[in-house]
PDB file of C-alpha atoms in Angstrom:
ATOM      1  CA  UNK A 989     214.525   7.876  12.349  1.00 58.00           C
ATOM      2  CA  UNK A 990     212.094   5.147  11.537  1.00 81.00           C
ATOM      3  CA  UNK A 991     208.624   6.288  11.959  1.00 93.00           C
ATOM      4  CA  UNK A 992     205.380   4.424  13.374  1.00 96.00           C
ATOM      5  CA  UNK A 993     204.951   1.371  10.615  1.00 96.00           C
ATOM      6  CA  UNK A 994     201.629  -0.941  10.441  1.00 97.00           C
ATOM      7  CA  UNK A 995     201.178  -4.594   8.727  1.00 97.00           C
ATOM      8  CA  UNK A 996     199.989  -5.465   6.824  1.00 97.00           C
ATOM      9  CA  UNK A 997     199.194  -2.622   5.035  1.00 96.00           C
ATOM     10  CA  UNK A 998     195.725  -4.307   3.211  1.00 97.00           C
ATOM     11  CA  UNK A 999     193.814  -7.297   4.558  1.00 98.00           C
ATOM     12  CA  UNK A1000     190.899  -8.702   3.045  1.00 98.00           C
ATOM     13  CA  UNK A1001     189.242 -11.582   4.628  1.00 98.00           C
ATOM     14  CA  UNK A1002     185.827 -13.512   4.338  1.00 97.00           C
ATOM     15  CA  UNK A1003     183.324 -12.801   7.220  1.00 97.00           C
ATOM     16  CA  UNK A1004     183.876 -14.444  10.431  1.00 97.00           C
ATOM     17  CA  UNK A1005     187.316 -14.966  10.289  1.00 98.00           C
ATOM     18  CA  UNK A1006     189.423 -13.347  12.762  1.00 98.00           C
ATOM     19  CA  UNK A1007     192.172 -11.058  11.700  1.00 98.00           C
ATOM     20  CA  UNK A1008     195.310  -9.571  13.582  1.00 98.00           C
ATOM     21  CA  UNK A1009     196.750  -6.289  12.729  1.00 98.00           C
ATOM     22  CA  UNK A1010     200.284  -5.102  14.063  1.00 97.00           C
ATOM     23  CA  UNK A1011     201.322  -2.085  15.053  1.00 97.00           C
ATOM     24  CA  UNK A1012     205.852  -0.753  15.633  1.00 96.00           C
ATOM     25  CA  UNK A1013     206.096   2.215  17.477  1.00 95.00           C
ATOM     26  CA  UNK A1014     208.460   4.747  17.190  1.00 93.00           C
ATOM     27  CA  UNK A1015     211.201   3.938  19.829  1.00 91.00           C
ATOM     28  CA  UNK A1016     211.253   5.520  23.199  1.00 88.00           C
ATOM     29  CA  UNK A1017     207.056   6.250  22.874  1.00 90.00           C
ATOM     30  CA  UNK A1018     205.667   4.840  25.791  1.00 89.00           C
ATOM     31  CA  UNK A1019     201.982   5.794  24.557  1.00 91.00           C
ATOM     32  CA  UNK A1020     200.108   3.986  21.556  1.00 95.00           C
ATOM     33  CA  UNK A1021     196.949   4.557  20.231  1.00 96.00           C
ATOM     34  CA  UNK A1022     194.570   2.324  18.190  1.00 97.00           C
ATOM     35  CA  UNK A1023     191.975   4.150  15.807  1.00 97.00           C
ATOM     36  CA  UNK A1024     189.223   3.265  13.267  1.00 97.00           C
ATOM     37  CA  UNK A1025     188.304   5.488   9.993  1.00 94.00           C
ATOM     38  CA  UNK A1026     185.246   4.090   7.942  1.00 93.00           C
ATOM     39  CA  UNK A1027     185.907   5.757   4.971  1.00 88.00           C
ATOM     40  CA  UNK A1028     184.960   9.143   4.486  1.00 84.00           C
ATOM     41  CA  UNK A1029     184.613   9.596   8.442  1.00 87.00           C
ATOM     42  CA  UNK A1030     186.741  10.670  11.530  1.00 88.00           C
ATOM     43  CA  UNK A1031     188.775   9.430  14.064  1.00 92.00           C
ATOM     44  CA  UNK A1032     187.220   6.838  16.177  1.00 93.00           C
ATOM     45  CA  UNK A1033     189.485   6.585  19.711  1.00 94.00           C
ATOM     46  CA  UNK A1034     189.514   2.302  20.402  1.00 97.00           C
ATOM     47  CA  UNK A1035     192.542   1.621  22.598  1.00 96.00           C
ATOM     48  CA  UNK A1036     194.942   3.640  24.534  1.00 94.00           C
ATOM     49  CA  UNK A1037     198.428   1.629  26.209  1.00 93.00           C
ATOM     50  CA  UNK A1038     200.491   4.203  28.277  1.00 90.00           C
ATOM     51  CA  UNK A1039     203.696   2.500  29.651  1.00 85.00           C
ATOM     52  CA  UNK A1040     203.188  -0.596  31.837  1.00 84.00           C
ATOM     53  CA  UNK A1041     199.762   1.088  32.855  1.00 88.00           C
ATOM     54  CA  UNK A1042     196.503  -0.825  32.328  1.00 90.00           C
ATOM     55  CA  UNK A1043     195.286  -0.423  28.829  1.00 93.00           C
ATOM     56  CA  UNK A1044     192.345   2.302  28.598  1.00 93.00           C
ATOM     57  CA  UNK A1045     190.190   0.173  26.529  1.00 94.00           C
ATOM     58  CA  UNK A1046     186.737   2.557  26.645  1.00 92.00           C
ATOM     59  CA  UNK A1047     186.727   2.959  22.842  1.00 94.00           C
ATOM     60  CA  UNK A1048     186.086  -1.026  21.891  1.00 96.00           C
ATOM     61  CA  UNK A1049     183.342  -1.490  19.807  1.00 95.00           C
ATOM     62  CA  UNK A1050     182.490  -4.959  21.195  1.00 95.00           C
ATOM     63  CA  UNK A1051     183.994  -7.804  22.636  1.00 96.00           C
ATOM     64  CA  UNK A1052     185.288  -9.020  19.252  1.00 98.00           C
ATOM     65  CA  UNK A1053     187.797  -6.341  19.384  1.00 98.00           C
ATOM     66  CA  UNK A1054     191.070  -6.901  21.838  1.00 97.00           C
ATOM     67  CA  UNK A1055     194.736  -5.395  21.824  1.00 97.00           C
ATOM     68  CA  UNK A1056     198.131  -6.136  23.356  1.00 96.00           C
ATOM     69  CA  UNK A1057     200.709  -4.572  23.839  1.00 95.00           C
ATOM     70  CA  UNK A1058     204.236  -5.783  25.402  1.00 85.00           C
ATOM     71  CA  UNK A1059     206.245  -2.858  27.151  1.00 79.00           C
ATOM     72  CA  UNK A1060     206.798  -0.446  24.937  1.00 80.00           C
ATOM     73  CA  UNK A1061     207.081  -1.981  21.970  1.00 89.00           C
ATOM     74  CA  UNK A1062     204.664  -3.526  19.242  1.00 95.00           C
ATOM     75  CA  UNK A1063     201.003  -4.000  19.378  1.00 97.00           C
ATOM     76  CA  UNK A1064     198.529  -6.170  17.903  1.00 98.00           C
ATOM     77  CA  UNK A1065     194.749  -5.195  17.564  1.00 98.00           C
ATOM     78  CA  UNK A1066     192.780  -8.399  17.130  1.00 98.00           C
ATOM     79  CA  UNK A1067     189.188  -8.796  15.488  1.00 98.00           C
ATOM     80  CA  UNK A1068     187.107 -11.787  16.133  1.00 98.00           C
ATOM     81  CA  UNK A1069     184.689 -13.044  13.927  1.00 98.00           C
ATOM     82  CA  UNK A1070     184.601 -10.348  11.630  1.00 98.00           C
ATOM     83  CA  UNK A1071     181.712  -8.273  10.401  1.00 97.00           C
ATOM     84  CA  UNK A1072     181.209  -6.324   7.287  1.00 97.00           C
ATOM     85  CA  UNK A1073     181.147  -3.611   9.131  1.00 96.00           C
ATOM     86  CA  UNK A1074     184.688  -4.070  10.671  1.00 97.00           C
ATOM     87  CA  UNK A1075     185.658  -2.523   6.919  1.00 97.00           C
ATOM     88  CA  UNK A1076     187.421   0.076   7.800  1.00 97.00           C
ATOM     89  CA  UNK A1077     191.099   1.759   7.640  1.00 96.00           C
ATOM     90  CA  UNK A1078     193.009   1.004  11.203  1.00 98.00           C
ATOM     91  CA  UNK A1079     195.218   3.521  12.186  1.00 97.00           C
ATOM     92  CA  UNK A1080     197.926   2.847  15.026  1.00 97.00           C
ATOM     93  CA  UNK A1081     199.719   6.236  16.763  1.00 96.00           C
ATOM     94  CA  UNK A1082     202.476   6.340  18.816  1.00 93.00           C
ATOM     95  CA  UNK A1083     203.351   9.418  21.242  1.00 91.00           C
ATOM     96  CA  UNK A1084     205.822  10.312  23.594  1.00 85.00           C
ATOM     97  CA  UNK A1085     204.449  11.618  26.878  1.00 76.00           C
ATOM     98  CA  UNK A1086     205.690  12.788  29.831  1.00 67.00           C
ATOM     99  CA  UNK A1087     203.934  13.829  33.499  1.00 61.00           C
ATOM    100  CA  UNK A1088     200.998  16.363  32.545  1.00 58.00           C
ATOM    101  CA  UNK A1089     202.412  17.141  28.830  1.00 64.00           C
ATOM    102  CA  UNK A1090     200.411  16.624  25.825  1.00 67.00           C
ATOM    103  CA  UNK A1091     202.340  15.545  22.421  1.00 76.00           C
ATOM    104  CA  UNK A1092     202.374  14.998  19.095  1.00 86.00           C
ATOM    105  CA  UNK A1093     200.751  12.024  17.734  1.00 91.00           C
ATOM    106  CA  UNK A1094     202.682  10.139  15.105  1.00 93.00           C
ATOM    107  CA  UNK A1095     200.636   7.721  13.217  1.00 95.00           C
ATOM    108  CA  UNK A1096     201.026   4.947  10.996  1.00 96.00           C
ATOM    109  CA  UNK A1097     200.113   4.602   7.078  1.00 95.00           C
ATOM    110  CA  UNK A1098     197.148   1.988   8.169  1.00 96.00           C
ATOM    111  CA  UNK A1099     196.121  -1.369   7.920  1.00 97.00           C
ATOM    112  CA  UNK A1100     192.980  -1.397   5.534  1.00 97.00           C
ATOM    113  CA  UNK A1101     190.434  -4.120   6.271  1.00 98.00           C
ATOM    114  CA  UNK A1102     187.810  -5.664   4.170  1.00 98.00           C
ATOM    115  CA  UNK A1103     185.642  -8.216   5.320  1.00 97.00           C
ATOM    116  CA  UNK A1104     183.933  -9.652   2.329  1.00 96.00           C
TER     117      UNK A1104
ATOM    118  CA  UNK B1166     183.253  13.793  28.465  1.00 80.00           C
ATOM    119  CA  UNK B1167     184.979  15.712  25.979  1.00 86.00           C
ATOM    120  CA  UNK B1168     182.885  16.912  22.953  1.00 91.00           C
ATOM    121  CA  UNK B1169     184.374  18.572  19.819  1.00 94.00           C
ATOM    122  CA  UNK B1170     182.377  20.083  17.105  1.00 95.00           C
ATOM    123  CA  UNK B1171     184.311  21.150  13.414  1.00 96.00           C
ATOM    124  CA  UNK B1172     183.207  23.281  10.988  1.00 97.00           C
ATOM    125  CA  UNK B1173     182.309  23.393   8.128  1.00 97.00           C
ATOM    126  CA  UNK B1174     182.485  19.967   6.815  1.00 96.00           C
ATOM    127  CA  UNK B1175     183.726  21.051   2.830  1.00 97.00           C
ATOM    128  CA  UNK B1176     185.277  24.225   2.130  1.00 98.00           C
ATOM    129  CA  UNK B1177     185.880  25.280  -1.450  1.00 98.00           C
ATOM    130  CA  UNK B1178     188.453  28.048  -1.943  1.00 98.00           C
ATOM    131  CA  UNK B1179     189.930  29.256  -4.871  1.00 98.00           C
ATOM    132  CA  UNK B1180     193.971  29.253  -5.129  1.00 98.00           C
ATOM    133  CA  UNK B1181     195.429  32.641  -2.885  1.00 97.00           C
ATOM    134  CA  UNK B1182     191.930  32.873  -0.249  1.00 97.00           C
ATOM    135  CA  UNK B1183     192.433  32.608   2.967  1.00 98.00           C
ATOM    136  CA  UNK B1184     190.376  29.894   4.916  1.00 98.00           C
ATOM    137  CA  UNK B1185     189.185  29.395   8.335  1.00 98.00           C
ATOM    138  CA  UNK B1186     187.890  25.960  10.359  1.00 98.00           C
ATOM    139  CA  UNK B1187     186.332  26.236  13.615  1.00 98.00           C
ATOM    140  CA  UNK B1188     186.389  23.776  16.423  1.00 98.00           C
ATOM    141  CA  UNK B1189     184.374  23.955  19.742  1.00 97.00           C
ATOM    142  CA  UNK B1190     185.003  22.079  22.679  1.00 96.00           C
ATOM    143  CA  UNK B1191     183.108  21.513  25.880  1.00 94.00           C
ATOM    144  CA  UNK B1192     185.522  20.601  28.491  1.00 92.00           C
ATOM    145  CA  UNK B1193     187.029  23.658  30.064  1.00 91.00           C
ATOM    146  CA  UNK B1194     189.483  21.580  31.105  1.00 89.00           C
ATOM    147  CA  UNK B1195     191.188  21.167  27.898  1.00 91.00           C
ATOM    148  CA  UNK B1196     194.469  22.739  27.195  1.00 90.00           C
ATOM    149  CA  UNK B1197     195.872  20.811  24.615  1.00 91.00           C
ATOM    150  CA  UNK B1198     194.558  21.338  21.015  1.00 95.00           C
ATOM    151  CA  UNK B1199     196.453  19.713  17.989  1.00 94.00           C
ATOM    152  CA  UNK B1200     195.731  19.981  14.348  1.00 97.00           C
ATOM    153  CA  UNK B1201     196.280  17.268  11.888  1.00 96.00           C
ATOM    154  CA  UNK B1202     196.187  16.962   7.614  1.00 97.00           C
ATOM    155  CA  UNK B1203     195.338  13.989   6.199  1.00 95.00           C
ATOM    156  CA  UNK B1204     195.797  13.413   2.547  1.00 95.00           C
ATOM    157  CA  UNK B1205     194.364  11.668   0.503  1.00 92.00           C
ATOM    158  CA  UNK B1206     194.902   8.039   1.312  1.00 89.00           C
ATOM    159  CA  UNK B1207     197.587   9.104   3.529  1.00 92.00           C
ATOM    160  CA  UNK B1208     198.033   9.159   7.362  1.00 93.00           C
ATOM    161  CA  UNK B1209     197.088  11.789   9.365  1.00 94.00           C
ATOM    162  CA  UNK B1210     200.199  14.418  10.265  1.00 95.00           C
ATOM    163  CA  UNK B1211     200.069  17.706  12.920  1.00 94.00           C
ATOM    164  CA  UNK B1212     200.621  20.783  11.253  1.00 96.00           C
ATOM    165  CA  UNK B1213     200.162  23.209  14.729  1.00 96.00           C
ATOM    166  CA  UNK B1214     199.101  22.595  17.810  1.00 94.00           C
ATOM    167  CA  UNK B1215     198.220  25.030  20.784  1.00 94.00           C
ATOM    168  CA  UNK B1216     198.298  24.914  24.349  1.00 90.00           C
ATOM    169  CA  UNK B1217     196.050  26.960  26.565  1.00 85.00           C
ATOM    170  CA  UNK B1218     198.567  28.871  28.061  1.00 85.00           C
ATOM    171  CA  UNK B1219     198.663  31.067  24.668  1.00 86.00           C
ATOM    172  CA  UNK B1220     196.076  32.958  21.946  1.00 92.00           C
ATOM    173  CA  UNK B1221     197.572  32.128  19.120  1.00 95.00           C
ATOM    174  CA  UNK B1222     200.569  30.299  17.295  1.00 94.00           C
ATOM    175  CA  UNK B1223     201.700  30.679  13.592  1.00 96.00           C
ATOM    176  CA  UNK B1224     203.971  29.107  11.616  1.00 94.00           C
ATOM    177  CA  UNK B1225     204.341  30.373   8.053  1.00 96.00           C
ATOM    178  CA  UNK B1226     200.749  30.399   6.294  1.00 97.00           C
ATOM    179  CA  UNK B1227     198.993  28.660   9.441  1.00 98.00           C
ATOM    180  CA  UNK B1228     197.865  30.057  12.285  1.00 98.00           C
ATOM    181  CA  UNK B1229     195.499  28.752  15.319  1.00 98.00           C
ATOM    182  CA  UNK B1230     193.553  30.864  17.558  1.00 97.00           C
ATOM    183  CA  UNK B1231     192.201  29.889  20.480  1.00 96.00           C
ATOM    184  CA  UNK B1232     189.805  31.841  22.602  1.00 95.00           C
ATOM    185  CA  UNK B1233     189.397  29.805  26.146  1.00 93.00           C
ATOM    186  CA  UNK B1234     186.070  31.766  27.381  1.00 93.00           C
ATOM    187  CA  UNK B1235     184.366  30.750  24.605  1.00 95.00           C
ATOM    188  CA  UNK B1236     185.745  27.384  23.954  1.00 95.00           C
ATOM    189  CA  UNK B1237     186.307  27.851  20.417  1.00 95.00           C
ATOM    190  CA  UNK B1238     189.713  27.626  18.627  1.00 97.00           C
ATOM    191  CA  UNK B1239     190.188  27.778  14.840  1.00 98.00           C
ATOM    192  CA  UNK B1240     192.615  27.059  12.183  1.00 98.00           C
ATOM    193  CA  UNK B1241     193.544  29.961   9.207  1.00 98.00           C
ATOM    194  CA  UNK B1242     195.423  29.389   6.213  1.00 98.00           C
ATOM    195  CA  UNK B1243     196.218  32.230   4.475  1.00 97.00           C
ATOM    196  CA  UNK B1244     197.334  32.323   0.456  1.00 98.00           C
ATOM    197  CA  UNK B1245     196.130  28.961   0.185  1.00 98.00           C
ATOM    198  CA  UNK B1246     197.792  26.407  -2.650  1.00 97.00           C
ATOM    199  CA  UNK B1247     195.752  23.115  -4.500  1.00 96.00           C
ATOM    200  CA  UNK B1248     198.721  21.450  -2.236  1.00 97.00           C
ATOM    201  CA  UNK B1249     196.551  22.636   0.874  1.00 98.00           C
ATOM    202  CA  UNK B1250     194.051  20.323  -0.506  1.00 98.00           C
ATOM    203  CA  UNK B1251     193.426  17.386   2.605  1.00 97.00           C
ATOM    204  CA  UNK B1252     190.832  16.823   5.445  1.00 96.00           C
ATOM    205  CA  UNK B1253     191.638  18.588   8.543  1.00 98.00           C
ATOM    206  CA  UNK B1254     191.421  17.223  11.974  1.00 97.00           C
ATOM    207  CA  UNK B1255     190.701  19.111  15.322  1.00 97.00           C
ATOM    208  CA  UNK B1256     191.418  17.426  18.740  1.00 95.00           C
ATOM    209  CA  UNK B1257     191.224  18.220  22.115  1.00 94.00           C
ATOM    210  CA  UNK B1258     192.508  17.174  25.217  1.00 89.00           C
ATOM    211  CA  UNK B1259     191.973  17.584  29.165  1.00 81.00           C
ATOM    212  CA  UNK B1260     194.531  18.091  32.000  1.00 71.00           C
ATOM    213  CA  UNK B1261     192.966  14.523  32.880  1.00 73.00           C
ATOM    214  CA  UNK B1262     193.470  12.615  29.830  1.00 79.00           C
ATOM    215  CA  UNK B1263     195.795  11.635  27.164  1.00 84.00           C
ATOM    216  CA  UNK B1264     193.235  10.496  24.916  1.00 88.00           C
ATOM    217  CA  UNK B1265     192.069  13.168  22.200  1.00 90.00           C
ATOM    218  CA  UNK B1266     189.216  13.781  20.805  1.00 91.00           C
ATOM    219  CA  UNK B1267     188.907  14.391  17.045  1.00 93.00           C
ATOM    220  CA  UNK B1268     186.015  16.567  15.609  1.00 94.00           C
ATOM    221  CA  UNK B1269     184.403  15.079  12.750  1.00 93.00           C
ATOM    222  CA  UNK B1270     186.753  16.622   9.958  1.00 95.00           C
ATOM    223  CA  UNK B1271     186.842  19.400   6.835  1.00 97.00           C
ATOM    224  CA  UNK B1272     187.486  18.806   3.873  1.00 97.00           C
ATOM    225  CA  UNK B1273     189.246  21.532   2.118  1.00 98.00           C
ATOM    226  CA  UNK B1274     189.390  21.633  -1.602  1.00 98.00           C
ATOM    227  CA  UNK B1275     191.590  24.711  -3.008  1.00 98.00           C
ATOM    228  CA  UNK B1276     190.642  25.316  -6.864  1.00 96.00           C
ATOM    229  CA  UNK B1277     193.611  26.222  -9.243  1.00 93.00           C
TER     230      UNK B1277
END
């Protein structure tokens, strides 16, 4: 089946612009994650949606950075204002998750953002 | 919170070694320990995962040990191949939590 898919897939935009990235799930996930990857670096947790559940939103940089999510279905990770240092790959995951069980994380081919 | 350390950071084998990443954690409370491969310019993908109910998993070339009373678990490759070649990601997780966290990476260069 389809897998997790991300648009667009490269966005470069001028400093201080704001810039929306979107995020499909793979169907029937009711988790979805949101991650940044400067390059060279790790995994850096932003946004967690589990369900209809309040968002777990403990990994936001600042208050630039916002998400939605509707159901179970797509995302969109929002950037305010952008700074140079919002350059970075964006990485959306989707998992299926059930009671105390731990799975899999499936994760998109990125959005990659440069703010000029 | 959780805390995961990884290393080393680069690993340079030569085609047919063997090698070994470590991961630490901190929260004893973690029993869910995924590891992911991220090519070059690629996405990140699982390759094994453990839970903390077991010592050790394999699949094929790869194998993950964990060792609870220490908090340590570790990925092996064995007869490695320049296709092996990728960053590798460990992540933990708590009973409490769904949301892993990812040590720093290694990258893993196998030499033809």
């Amino acid at each position: 089946g389809a897998g997790v898919s991300q648009s667009p897939s490269n966005k470069v935009t001028e400093k201080g612009k704001d810039v929306e990235l979107r995020c499909d799930p793979i169907s029937g996930h009711t988790a979805l994650y949101w991650y940044r990857q400067r390059l060279g670096q790790g995994l850096e947790f932003l946004i967690y949606f589990q369900g209809n559940s309040a968002p777990d939103k403990s990994g936001l940089p600042s208050d630039r950075f916002s998400a939605e999510r509707t159901g179970e279905s797509v995302s969109t990770l929002t950037i305010q204002r952008t700074q140079q240092e919002d350059s970075a790959v964006y990485l959306c995951a989707s998992s299926w998750t059930s009671g105390n069980v731990r799975n899999e994380q499936f994760f998109g081919p990125g959005t990659r953002l440069t703010v000029l | 919170g959780e805390n995961v350390e990884q290393h080393p950071s680069t690993l340079s084998v030569q085609e047919g070694d063997s090698a070994v990443i470590k991961c630490t954690y901190s929260d004893s409370a973690s029993n869910y320990f995924p590891w992911y491969k991220q090519e070059l310019g690629k996405r990140p993908q699982l390759i094994i995962d453990i839970r903390s109910n077991v010592g050790e998993k394999k699949d094929q070339r790869i194998a993950v040990t964990l060792n609870k009373t220490a908090k340590h678990f570790s990925l092996h490759i064995t007869e490695t191949q320049p296709e092996d070649s990728a960053v590798y990601f460990c992540a933990a997780l708590s009973g409490g939590s769904y949301i892993p966290t990812f040590g720093r990476g290694t990258s893993l260069i196998v030499h033809p």
